[in-house]
Short mmCIF file of C-alpha atoms in Angstrom, two decimals:
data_model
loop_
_atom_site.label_atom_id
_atom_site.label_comp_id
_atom_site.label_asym_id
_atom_site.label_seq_id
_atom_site.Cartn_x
_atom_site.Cartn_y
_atom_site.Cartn_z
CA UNK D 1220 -3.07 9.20 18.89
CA UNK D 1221 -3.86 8.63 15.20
CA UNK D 1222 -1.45 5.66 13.86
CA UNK D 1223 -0.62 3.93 11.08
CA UNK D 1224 1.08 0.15 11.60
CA UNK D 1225 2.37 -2.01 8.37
CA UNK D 1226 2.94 -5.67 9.09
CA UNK D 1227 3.64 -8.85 7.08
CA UNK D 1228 6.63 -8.25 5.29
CA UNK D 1229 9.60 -11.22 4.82
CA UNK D 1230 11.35 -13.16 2.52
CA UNK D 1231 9.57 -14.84 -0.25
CA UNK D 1232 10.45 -16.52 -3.03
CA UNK D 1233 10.07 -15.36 -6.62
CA UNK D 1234 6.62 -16.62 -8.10
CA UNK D 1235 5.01 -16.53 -4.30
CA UNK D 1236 2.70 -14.43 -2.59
CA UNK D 1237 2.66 -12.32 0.49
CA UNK D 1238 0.03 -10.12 2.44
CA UNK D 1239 0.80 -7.11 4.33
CA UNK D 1240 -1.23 -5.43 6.24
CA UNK D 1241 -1.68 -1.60 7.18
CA UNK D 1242 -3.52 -1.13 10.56
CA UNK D 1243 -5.22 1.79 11.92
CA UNK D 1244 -5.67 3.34 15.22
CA UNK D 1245 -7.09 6.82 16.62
CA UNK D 1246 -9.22 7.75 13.42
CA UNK D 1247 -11.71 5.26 11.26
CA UNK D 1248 -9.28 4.52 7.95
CA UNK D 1249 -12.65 4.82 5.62
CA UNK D 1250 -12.79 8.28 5.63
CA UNK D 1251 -9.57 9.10 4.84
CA UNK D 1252 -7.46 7.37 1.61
CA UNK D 1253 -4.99 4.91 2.33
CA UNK D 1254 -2.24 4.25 -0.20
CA UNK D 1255 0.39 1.51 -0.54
CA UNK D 1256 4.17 2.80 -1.38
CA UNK D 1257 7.55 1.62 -1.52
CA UNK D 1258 10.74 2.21 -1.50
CA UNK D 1259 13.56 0.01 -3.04
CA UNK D 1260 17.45 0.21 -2.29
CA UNK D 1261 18.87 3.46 -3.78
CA UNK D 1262 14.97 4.56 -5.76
CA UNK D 1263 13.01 6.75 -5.01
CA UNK D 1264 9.71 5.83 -3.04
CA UNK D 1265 6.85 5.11 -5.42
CA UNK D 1266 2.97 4.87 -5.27
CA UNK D 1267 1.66 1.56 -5.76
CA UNK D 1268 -1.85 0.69 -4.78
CA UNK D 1269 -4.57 2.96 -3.03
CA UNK D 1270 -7.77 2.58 -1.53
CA UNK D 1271 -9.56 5.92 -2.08
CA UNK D 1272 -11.61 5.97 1.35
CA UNK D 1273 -14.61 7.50 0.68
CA UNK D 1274 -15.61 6.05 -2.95
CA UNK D 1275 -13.78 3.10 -2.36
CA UNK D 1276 -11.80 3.12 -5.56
CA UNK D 1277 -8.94 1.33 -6.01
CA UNK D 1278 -5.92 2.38 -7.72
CA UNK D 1279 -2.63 0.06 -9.01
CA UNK D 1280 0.80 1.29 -10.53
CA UNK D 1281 1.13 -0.29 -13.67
CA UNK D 1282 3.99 -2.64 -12.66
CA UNK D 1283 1.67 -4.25 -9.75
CA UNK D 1284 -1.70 -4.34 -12.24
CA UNK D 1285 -2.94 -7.78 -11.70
CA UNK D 1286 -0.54 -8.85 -9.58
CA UNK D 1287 -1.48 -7.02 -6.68
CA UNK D 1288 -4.55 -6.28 -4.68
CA UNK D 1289 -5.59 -3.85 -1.95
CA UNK D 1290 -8.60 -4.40 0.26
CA UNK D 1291 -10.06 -3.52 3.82
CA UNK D 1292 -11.39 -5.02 6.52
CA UNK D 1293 -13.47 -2.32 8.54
CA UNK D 1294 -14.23 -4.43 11.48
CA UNK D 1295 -10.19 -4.50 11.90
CA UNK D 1296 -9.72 -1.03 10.90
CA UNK D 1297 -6.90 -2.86 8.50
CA UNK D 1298 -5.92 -2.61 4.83
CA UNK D 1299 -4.69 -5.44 3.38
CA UNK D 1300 -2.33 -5.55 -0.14
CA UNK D 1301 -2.13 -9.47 -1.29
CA UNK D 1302 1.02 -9.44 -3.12
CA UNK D 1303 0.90 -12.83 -5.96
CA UNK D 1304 3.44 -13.35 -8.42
CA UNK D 1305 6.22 -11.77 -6.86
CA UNK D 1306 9.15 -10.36 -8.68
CA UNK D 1307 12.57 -9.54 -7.72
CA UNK D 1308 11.84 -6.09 -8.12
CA UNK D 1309 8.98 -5.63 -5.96
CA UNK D 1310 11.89 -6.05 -3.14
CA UNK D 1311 11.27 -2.90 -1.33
CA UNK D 1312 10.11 -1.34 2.56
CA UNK D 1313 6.08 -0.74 1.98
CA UNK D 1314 4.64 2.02 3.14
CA UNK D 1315 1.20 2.94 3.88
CA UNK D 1316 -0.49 6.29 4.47
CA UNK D 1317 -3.41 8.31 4.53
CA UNK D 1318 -3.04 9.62 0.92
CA UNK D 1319 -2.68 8.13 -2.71
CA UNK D 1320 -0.19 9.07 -5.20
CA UNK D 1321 0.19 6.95 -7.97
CA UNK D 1322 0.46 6.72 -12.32
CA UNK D 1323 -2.45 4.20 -12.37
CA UNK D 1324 -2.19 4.06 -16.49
CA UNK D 1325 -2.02 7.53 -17.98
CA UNK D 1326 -3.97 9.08 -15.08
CA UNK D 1327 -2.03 10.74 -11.71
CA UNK D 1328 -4.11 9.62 -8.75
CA UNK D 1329 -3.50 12.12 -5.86
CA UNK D 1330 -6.00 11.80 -2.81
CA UNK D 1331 -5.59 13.87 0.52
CA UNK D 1332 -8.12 14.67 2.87
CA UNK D 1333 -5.66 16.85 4.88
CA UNK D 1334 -4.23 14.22 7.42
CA UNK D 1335 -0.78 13.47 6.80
CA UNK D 1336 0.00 10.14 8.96
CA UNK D 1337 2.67 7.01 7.87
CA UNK D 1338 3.38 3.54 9.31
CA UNK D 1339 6.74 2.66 9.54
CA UNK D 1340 7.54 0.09 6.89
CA UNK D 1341 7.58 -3.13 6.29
CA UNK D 1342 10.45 -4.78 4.47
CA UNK D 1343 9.41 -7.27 1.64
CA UNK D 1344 12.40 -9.30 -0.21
CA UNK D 1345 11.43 -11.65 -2.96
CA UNK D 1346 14.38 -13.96 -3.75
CA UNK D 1347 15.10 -15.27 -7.33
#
């Protein structure tokens, strides 16, 4: 049973950092792209961070650039996104998947290598 499992979220306050996590199970997450998204009160859901699996690119929405990393542990089978200098409006339910689509810059980053699984979310709230 392939499966995706985000963990980490809470309540933080504005300034802080958090680190949520994005576990696999039933398939090896490095050969496949995993991407961060979320999805705030009445928006729509957005791409913000991927790992691109088989390069190992990374990839950041321009409101998270330098504020956010992704990373991977492979022994775990886990993706990690540290989360510093937290805003108000990164309040949202984060996502991951196996596929990327974000604006990193000018450039549309779409990766899919044909395997369509989510985790359920993970709510973040950053308090002002």
């Amino acid at each position: 049973d392939v499966q995706l499992q985000a963990s980490g979220g809470g309540l933080v306050q504005a300034g802080r950092s958090l680190r949520i996590s994005c576990a696999a199970s039933g398939f090896t997450f490095d050969d496949y792209a995993i991407g961060w998204f979320r999805q705030a009160p009445g928006k729509e859901r957005e791409g913000v961070s991927c790992l691109g699996g088989r390069d190992n690119s990374t990839y950041y929405a321009d409101s998270v650039k330098g504020r956010f990393t992704i990373s991977s542990d492979n022994a775990k089978n886990t993706v990690y996104l540290q989360m510093n200098s937290l805003k108000p409006e990164d309040t949202a339910v984060y996502y991951c998947a196996t596929q990327c689509a974000l604006y990193d810059g000018p450039s549309y980053v779409s990766i899919y290598y044909g395997v369509d699984v989510w985790g359920k979310g993970t709510l973040v709230t950053v308090s002002s």
